[in-house]
Amino acid sequence: MSAAAHAGRIGPNAIIRVAEALQHQLGASITAELFALAGLSPYLAAPPQQMVDEAEARRLHTVLRSELGMRVAAEVSREAGVATAEYLLAHRIPKPVQALLRVMPASLACRVLLVAIRRHAWTFAGSGHFDAVAGRPTLLTIRDNPLCRGQASEVPVCDYYAATFEHLFRQLVHRNTRCTELSCEARGDDACRFELRW
């Protein structure tokens, strides 16, 4: 399916993996309360199997920050991001491609991986816009970010994306990769920018 066919929708991992991280860190009861506040209780009984409305994912991530505080929300989001990357490695990136990336020089593996990420960016950027520039460091940008649109924060809030990018690059490009969110639309910046260094 094309990006246009899914405008305003993102992959269900932004909800499913958050549920798993919440249950792991805080238990089933608090998970149920938070999903109820986000209006997403049905997803706990029947996790979404298709693309979801990005507004649903945004509500959930907003509830995490408002109810748990920034530190705990970041911990949950990072665990969910790592789990999302693990899902992609297990189900979306062919094993022969992974094996090839792991033996390439990091600079080349980075460029090849970014081609794939750009091609599938609509699955996580939704109606937003993704861009990437390979290099040392590598810079990833999401404009009109669907998960923090309309939010206000004094600090960057896109821990879910940062953890997903970081884990993918650690597994496929360089094991010492670190991802830092340099700017965030929730903080009033013009885009959410992520820097990957190794």
PDB file of C-alpha atoms in Angstrom:
ATOM      1  CA  MET A   1       0.000   0.000   0.000  1.00  0.00           C
ATOM      2  CA  SER A   2       1.137   3.526  -0.683  1.00  0.00           C
ATOM      3  CA  ALA A   3       1.758   6.257   1.853  1.00  0.00           C
ATOM      4  CA  ALA A   4      -1.162   8.207   0.391  1.00  0.00           C
ATOM      5  CA  ALA A   5      -3.496   5.292   1.038  1.00  0.00           C
ATOM      6  CA  HIS A   6      -2.587   5.425   4.723  1.00  0.00           C
ATOM      7  CA  ALA A   7      -2.415   9.182   5.320  1.00  0.00           C
ATOM      8  CA  GLY A   8      -3.105   9.873   8.991  1.00  0.00           C
ATOM      9  CA  ARG A   9      -2.432   6.276  10.012  1.00  0.00           C
ATOM     10  CA  ILE A  10       0.614   4.597  11.550  1.00  0.00           C
ATOM     11  CA  GLY A  11       1.648   1.083  12.445  1.00  0.00           C
ATOM     12  CA  PRO A  12       0.074  -0.520  15.529  1.00  0.00           C
ATOM     13  CA  ASN A  13       3.414  -0.982  17.301  1.00  0.00           C
ATOM     14  CA  ALA A  14       3.056   2.544  18.735  1.00  0.00           C
ATOM     15  CA  ILE A  15       0.149   1.114  20.745  1.00  0.00           C
ATOM     16  CA  ILE A  16       0.898  -2.604  21.131  1.00  0.00           C
ATOM     17  CA  ARG A  17       4.475  -2.200  22.368  1.00  0.00           C
ATOM     18  CA  VAL A  18       3.440   0.564  24.784  1.00  0.00           C
ATOM     19  CA  ALA A  19       0.873  -1.819  26.287  1.00  0.00           C
ATOM     20  CA  GLU A  20       3.571  -4.464  26.726  1.00  0.00           C
ATOM     21  CA  ALA A  21       6.009  -1.998  28.288  1.00  0.00           C
ATOM     22  CA  LEU A  22       3.360  -0.663  30.659  1.00  0.00           C
ATOM     23  CA  GLN A  23       2.392  -4.148  31.780  1.00  0.00           C
ATOM     24  CA  HIS A  24       6.030  -5.056  32.307  1.00  0.00           C
ATOM     25  CA  GLN A  25       6.937  -1.913  34.242  1.00  0.00           C
ATOM     26  CA  LEU A  26       3.716  -0.968  36.034  1.00  0.00           C
ATOM     27  CA  GLY A  27       1.339  -3.928  35.886  1.00  0.00           C
ATOM     28  CA  ALA A  28      -1.991  -4.772  34.295  1.00  0.00           C
ATOM     29  CA  SER A  29      -4.149  -2.519  36.489  1.00  0.00           C
ATOM     30  CA  ILE A  30      -2.295   0.715  35.717  1.00  0.00           C
ATOM     31  CA  THR A  31      -2.078  -0.278  32.063  1.00  0.00           C
ATOM     32  CA  ALA A  32      -5.853  -0.694  31.965  1.00  0.00           C
ATOM     33  CA  GLU A  33      -6.368   2.697  33.642  1.00  0.00           C
ATOM     34  CA  LEU A  34      -4.118   4.491  31.179  1.00  0.00           C
ATOM     35  CA  PHE A  35      -5.654   2.824  28.144  1.00  0.00           C
ATOM     36  CA  ALA A  36      -9.102   3.757  29.461  1.00  0.00           C
ATOM     37  CA  LEU A  37      -8.026   7.397  29.815  1.00  0.00           C
ATOM     38  CA  ALA A  38      -6.797   7.300  26.220  1.00  0.00           C
ATOM     39  CA  GLY A  39     -10.087   5.731  25.071  1.00  0.00           C
ATOM     40  CA  LEU A  40      -8.265   2.638  23.862  1.00  0.00           C
ATOM     41  CA  SER A  41      -9.413  -0.077  26.270  1.00  0.00           C
ATOM     42  CA  PRO A  42     -10.596  -2.412  23.464  1.00  0.00           C
ATOM     43  CA  TYR A  43      -7.006  -2.662  22.215  1.00  0.00           C
ATOM     44  CA  LEU A  44      -5.944  -4.428  25.408  1.00  0.00           C
ATOM     45  CA  ALA A  45      -8.340  -7.301  24.730  1.00  0.00           C
ATOM     46  CA  ALA A  46      -7.760  -7.302  20.972  1.00  0.00           C
ATOM     47  CA  PRO A  47      -4.506  -5.581  19.932  1.00  0.00           C
ATOM     48  CA  PRO A  48      -4.785  -3.837  16.561  1.00  0.00           C
ATOM     49  CA  GLN A  49      -3.570  -5.897  13.622  1.00  0.00           C
ATOM     50  CA  GLN A  50      -3.686  -3.157  10.999  1.00  0.00           C
ATOM     51  CA  MET A  51      -2.590   0.466  10.711  1.00  0.00           C
ATOM     52  CA  VAL A  52      -4.236   2.679  13.341  1.00  0.00           C
ATOM     53  CA  ASP A  53      -5.393   6.282  13.373  1.00  0.00           C
ATOM     54  CA  GLU A  54      -2.349   8.302  14.411  1.00  0.00           C
ATOM     55  CA  ALA A  55      -4.614  10.303  16.761  1.00  0.00           C
ATOM     56  CA  GLU A  56      -5.161   7.131  18.811  1.00  0.00           C
ATOM     57  CA  ALA A  57      -1.432   6.596  19.257  1.00  0.00           C
ATOM     58  CA  ARG A  58      -0.946  10.287  20.059  1.00  0.00           C
ATOM     59  CA  ARG A  59      -3.635  10.120  22.774  1.00  0.00           C
ATOM     60  CA  LEU A  60      -1.904   7.170  24.387  1.00  0.00           C
ATOM     61  CA  HIS A  61       1.545   8.778  24.369  1.00  0.00           C
ATOM     62  CA  THR A  62       0.030  12.028  25.693  1.00  0.00           C
ATOM     63  CA  VAL A  63      -1.669  10.155  28.544  1.00  0.00           C
ATOM     64  CA  LEU A  64       1.633   8.505  29.457  1.00  0.00           C
ATOM     65  CA  ARG A  65       3.286  11.894  29.957  1.00  0.00           C
ATOM     66  CA  SER A  66       0.362  13.552  31.735  1.00  0.00           C
ATOM     67  CA  GLU A  67      -0.356  10.674  34.132  1.00  0.00           C
ATOM     68  CA  LEU A  68       3.066   9.132  34.730  1.00  0.00           C
ATOM     69  CA  GLY A  69       5.306  12.180  34.492  1.00  0.00           C
ATOM     70  CA  MET A  70       8.073  12.723  32.003  1.00  0.00           C
ATOM     71  CA  ARG A  71      10.675  10.377  33.514  1.00  0.00           C
ATOM     72  CA  VAL A  72       8.474   7.294  33.810  1.00  0.00           C
ATOM     73  CA  ALA A  73       6.776   8.008  30.484  1.00  0.00           C
ATOM     74  CA  ALA A  74      10.220   8.159  28.875  1.00  0.00           C
ATOM     75  CA  GLU A  75      11.183   4.808  30.405  1.00  0.00           C
ATOM     76  CA  VAL A  76       7.995   3.178  29.126  1.00  0.00           C
ATOM     77  CA  SER A  77       8.407   4.773  25.704  1.00  0.00           C
ATOM     78  CA  ARG A  78      12.017   3.651  25.401  1.00  0.00           C
ATOM     79  CA  GLU A  79      11.128   0.054  26.259  1.00  0.00           C
ATOM     80  CA  ALA A  80       8.303   0.202  23.717  1.00  0.00           C
ATOM     81  CA  GLY A  81      10.694   1.615  21.112  1.00  0.00           C
ATOM     82  CA  VAL A  82      13.219  -1.167  21.628  1.00  0.00           C
ATOM     83  CA  ALA A  83      10.417  -3.742  21.382  1.00  0.00           C
ATOM     84  CA  THR A  84       9.242  -2.115  18.144  1.00  0.00           C
ATOM     85  CA  ALA A  85      12.742  -2.402  16.697  1.00  0.00           C
ATOM     86  CA  GLU A  86      12.868  -6.053  17.776  1.00  0.00           C
ATOM     87  CA  TYR A  87       9.536  -6.655  16.054  1.00  0.00           C
ATOM     88  CA  LEU A  88      10.873  -5.094  12.849  1.00  0.00           C
ATOM     89  CA  LEU A  89      13.986  -7.258  13.033  1.00  0.00           C
ATOM     90  CA  ALA A  90      11.898 -10.387  13.589  1.00  0.00           C
ATOM     91  CA  HIS A  91       9.127  -9.740  11.060  1.00  0.00           C
ATOM     92  CA  ARG A  92       9.891  -6.926   8.609  1.00  0.00           C
ATOM     93  CA  ILE A  93      13.583  -6.885   7.719  1.00  0.00           C
ATOM     94  CA  PRO A  94      14.618 -10.056   5.863  1.00  0.00           C
ATOM     95  CA  LYS A  95      17.298 -12.085   7.661  1.00  0.00           C
ATOM     96  CA  PRO A  96      19.656 -12.155   4.630  1.00  0.00           C
ATOM     97  CA  VAL A  97      19.487  -8.349   4.478  1.00  0.00           C
ATOM     98  CA  GLN A  98      20.264  -8.123   8.197  1.00  0.00           C
ATOM     99  CA  ALA A  99      23.240 -10.457   7.789  1.00  0.00           C
ATOM    100  CA  LEU A 100      24.567  -8.368   4.906  1.00  0.00           C
ATOM    101  CA  LEU A 101      24.185  -5.086   6.790  1.00  0.00           C
ATOM    102  CA  ARG A 102      26.077  -6.488   9.779  1.00  0.00           C
ATOM    103  CA  VAL A 103      29.181  -7.276   7.727  1.00  0.00           C
ATOM    104  CA  MET A 104      29.200  -4.005   5.777  1.00  0.00           C
ATOM    105  CA  PRO A 105      31.275  -1.021   6.907  1.00  0.00           C
ATOM    106  CA  ALA A 106      29.066   1.059   9.204  1.00  0.00           C
ATOM    107  CA  SER A 107      28.939   4.025   6.827  1.00  0.00           C
ATOM    108  CA  LEU A 108      27.642   1.846   3.983  1.00  0.00           C
ATOM    109  CA  ALA A 109      25.239  -0.110   6.207  1.00  0.00           C
ATOM    110  CA  CYS A 110      23.844   3.206   7.415  1.00  0.00           C
ATOM    111  CA  ARG A 111      23.113   4.378   3.876  1.00  0.00           C
ATOM    112  CA  VAL A 112      21.460   1.082   2.910  1.00  0.00           C
ATOM    113  CA  LEU A 113      19.329   1.008   6.072  1.00  0.00           C
ATOM    114  CA  LEU A 114      18.231   4.608   5.526  1.00  0.00           C
ATOM    115  CA  VAL A 115      16.956   3.712   2.050  1.00  0.00           C
ATOM    116  CA  ALA A 116      14.662   1.127   3.643  1.00  0.00           C
ATOM    117  CA  ILE A 117      13.603   3.462   6.454  1.00  0.00           C
ATOM    118  CA  ARG A 118      12.720   6.229   3.977  1.00  0.00           C
ATOM    119  CA  ARG A 119      10.706   3.770   1.879  1.00  0.00           C
ATOM    120  CA  HIS A 120       8.631   2.720   4.885  1.00  0.00           C
ATOM    121  CA  ALA A 121       8.571   6.041   6.768  1.00  0.00           C
ATOM    122  CA  TRP A 122       4.812   6.382   6.215  1.00  0.00           C
ATOM    123  CA  THR A 123       4.340   3.484   8.649  1.00  0.00           C
ATOM    124  CA  PHE A 124       5.671   5.540  11.572  1.00  0.00           C
ATOM    125  CA  ALA A 125       5.520   9.181  10.435  1.00  0.00           C
ATOM    126  CA  GLY A 126       1.874   8.992   9.340  1.00  0.00           C
ATOM    127  CA  SER A 127       0.794  12.365   7.982  1.00  0.00           C
ATOM    128  CA  GLY A 128       4.138  13.840   9.050  1.00  0.00           C
ATOM    129  CA  HIS A 129       7.233  14.072   6.881  1.00  0.00           C
ATOM    130  CA  PHE A 130      10.452  12.090   7.358  1.00  0.00           C
ATOM    131  CA  ASP A 131      13.915  12.929   6.080  1.00  0.00           C
ATOM    132  CA  ALA A 132      17.361  11.482   6.712  1.00  0.00           C
ATOM    133  CA  VAL A 133      20.932  12.514   6.018  1.00  0.00           C
ATOM    134  CA  ALA A 134      23.609   9.838   6.331  1.00  0.00           C
ATOM    135  CA  GLY A 135      26.960  10.757   7.811  1.00  0.00           C
ATOM    136  CA  ARG A 136      28.870  11.075  11.054  1.00  0.00           C
ATOM    137  CA  PRO A 137      26.570  11.925  12.686  1.00  0.00           C
ATOM    138  CA  THR A 138      23.486  10.676  10.853  1.00  0.00           C
ATOM    139  CA  LEU A 139      20.481  12.990  11.187  1.00  0.00           C
ATOM    140  CA  LEU A 140      16.837  11.903  11.049  1.00  0.00           C
ATOM    141  CA  THR A 141      13.993  14.435  10.957  1.00  0.00           C
ATOM    142  CA  ILE A 142      10.236  14.140  11.451  1.00  0.00           C
ATOM    143  CA  ARG A 143       8.204  17.250  10.678  1.00  0.00           C
ATOM    144  CA  ASP A 144       4.591  17.510  11.842  1.00  0.00           C
ATOM    145  CA  ASN A 145       5.311  14.540  14.094  1.00  0.00           C
ATOM    146  CA  PRO A 146       2.079  12.597  14.683  1.00  0.00           C
ATOM    147  CA  LEU A 147       2.994  11.490  18.226  1.00  0.00           C
ATOM    148  CA  CYS A 148       3.744  14.926  19.664  1.00  0.00           C
ATOM    149  CA  ARG A 149       1.585  17.174  17.473  1.00  0.00           C
ATOM    150  CA  GLY A 150      -0.119  19.837  19.565  1.00  0.00           C
ATOM    151  CA  GLN A 151       1.883  18.959  22.684  1.00  0.00           C
ATOM    152  CA  ALA A 152       3.916  21.338  24.836  1.00  0.00           C
ATOM    153  CA  SER A 153       6.962  20.332  26.851  1.00  0.00           C
ATOM    154  CA  GLU A 154      10.167  21.878  28.157  1.00  0.00           C
ATOM    155  CA  VAL A 155      12.141  18.808  27.050  1.00  0.00           C
ATOM    156  CA  PRO A 156      12.074  16.542  23.961  1.00  0.00           C
ATOM    157  CA  VAL A 157       9.421  13.837  24.283  1.00  0.00           C
ATOM    158  CA  CYS A 158      10.037  11.456  21.370  1.00  0.00           C
ATOM    159  CA  ASP A 159      11.735   8.694  23.367  1.00  0.00           C
ATOM    160  CA  TYR A 160       9.725   6.053  21.501  1.00  0.00           C
ATOM    161  CA  TYR A 161      11.187   7.051  18.137  1.00  0.00           C
ATOM    162  CA  ALA A 162      14.697   7.612  19.531  1.00  0.00           C
ATOM    163  CA  ALA A 163      14.790   4.140  21.087  1.00  0.00           C
ATOM    164  CA  THR A 164      13.479   2.490  17.923  1.00  0.00           C
ATOM    165  CA  PHE A 165      16.084   4.194  15.735  1.00  0.00           C
ATOM    166  CA  GLU A 166      18.881   3.542  18.223  1.00  0.00           C
ATOM    167  CA  HIS A 167      18.149  -0.174  18.584  1.00  0.00           C
ATOM    168  CA  LEU A 168      17.847  -0.732  14.840  1.00  0.00           C
ATOM    169  CA  PHE A 169      21.179   0.990  14.237  1.00  0.00           C
ATOM    170  CA  ARG A 170      22.827  -0.880  17.103  1.00  0.00           C
ATOM    171  CA  GLN A 171      21.720  -4.192  15.635  1.00  0.00           C
ATOM    172  CA  LEU A 172      22.399  -3.434  11.964  1.00  0.00           C
ATOM    173  CA  VAL A 173      24.951  -0.613  11.668  1.00  0.00           C
ATOM    174  CA  HIS A 174      27.160  -0.251  14.763  1.00  0.00           C
ATOM    175  CA  ARG A 175      26.708  -1.709  18.233  1.00  0.00           C
ATOM    176  CA  ASN A 176      27.787   1.525  19.943  1.00  0.00           C
ATOM    177  CA  THR A 177      25.161   3.725  18.268  1.00  0.00           C
ATOM    178  CA  ARG A 178      23.550   6.358  20.457  1.00  0.00           C
ATOM    179  CA  CYS A 179      20.461   8.309  19.395  1.00  0.00           C
ATOM    180  CA  THR A 180      19.768  11.748  20.859  1.00  0.00           C
ATOM    181  CA  GLU A 181      16.744  13.909  20.113  1.00  0.00           C
ATOM    182  CA  LEU A 182      18.254  17.320  19.404  1.00  0.00           C
ATOM    183  CA  SER A 183      15.022  19.242  18.812  1.00  0.00           C
ATOM    184  CA  CYS A 184      11.351  18.490  19.343  1.00  0.00           C
ATOM    185  CA  GLU A 185       8.153  20.079  18.068  1.00  0.00           C
ATOM    186  CA  ALA A 186       6.615  19.658  21.521  1.00  0.00           C
ATOM    187  CA  ARG A 187       9.319  22.026  22.780  1.00  0.00           C
ATOM    188  CA  GLY A 188       8.440  24.579  20.118  1.00  0.00           C
ATOM    189  CA  ASP A 189      11.135  23.585  17.624  1.00  0.00           C
ATOM    190  CA  ASP A 190      10.361  23.432  13.912  1.00  0.00           C
ATOM    191  CA  ALA A 191      10.926  19.661  13.704  1.00  0.00           C
ATOM    192  CA  CYS A 192      11.871  16.606  15.734  1.00  0.00           C
ATOM    193  CA  ARG A 193      15.519  15.861  14.928  1.00  0.00           C
ATOM    194  CA  PHE A 194      17.424  12.779  15.959  1.00  0.00           C
ATOM    195  CA  GLU A 195      21.195  12.454  15.886  1.00  0.00           C
ATOM    196  CA  LEU A 196      22.788   9.009  15.570  1.00  0.00           C
ATOM    197  CA  ARG A 197      26.451   8.674  16.520  1.00  0.00           C
ATOM    198  CA  TRP A 198      28.754   5.676  16.830  1.00  0.00           C
TER     199      TRP A 198
END
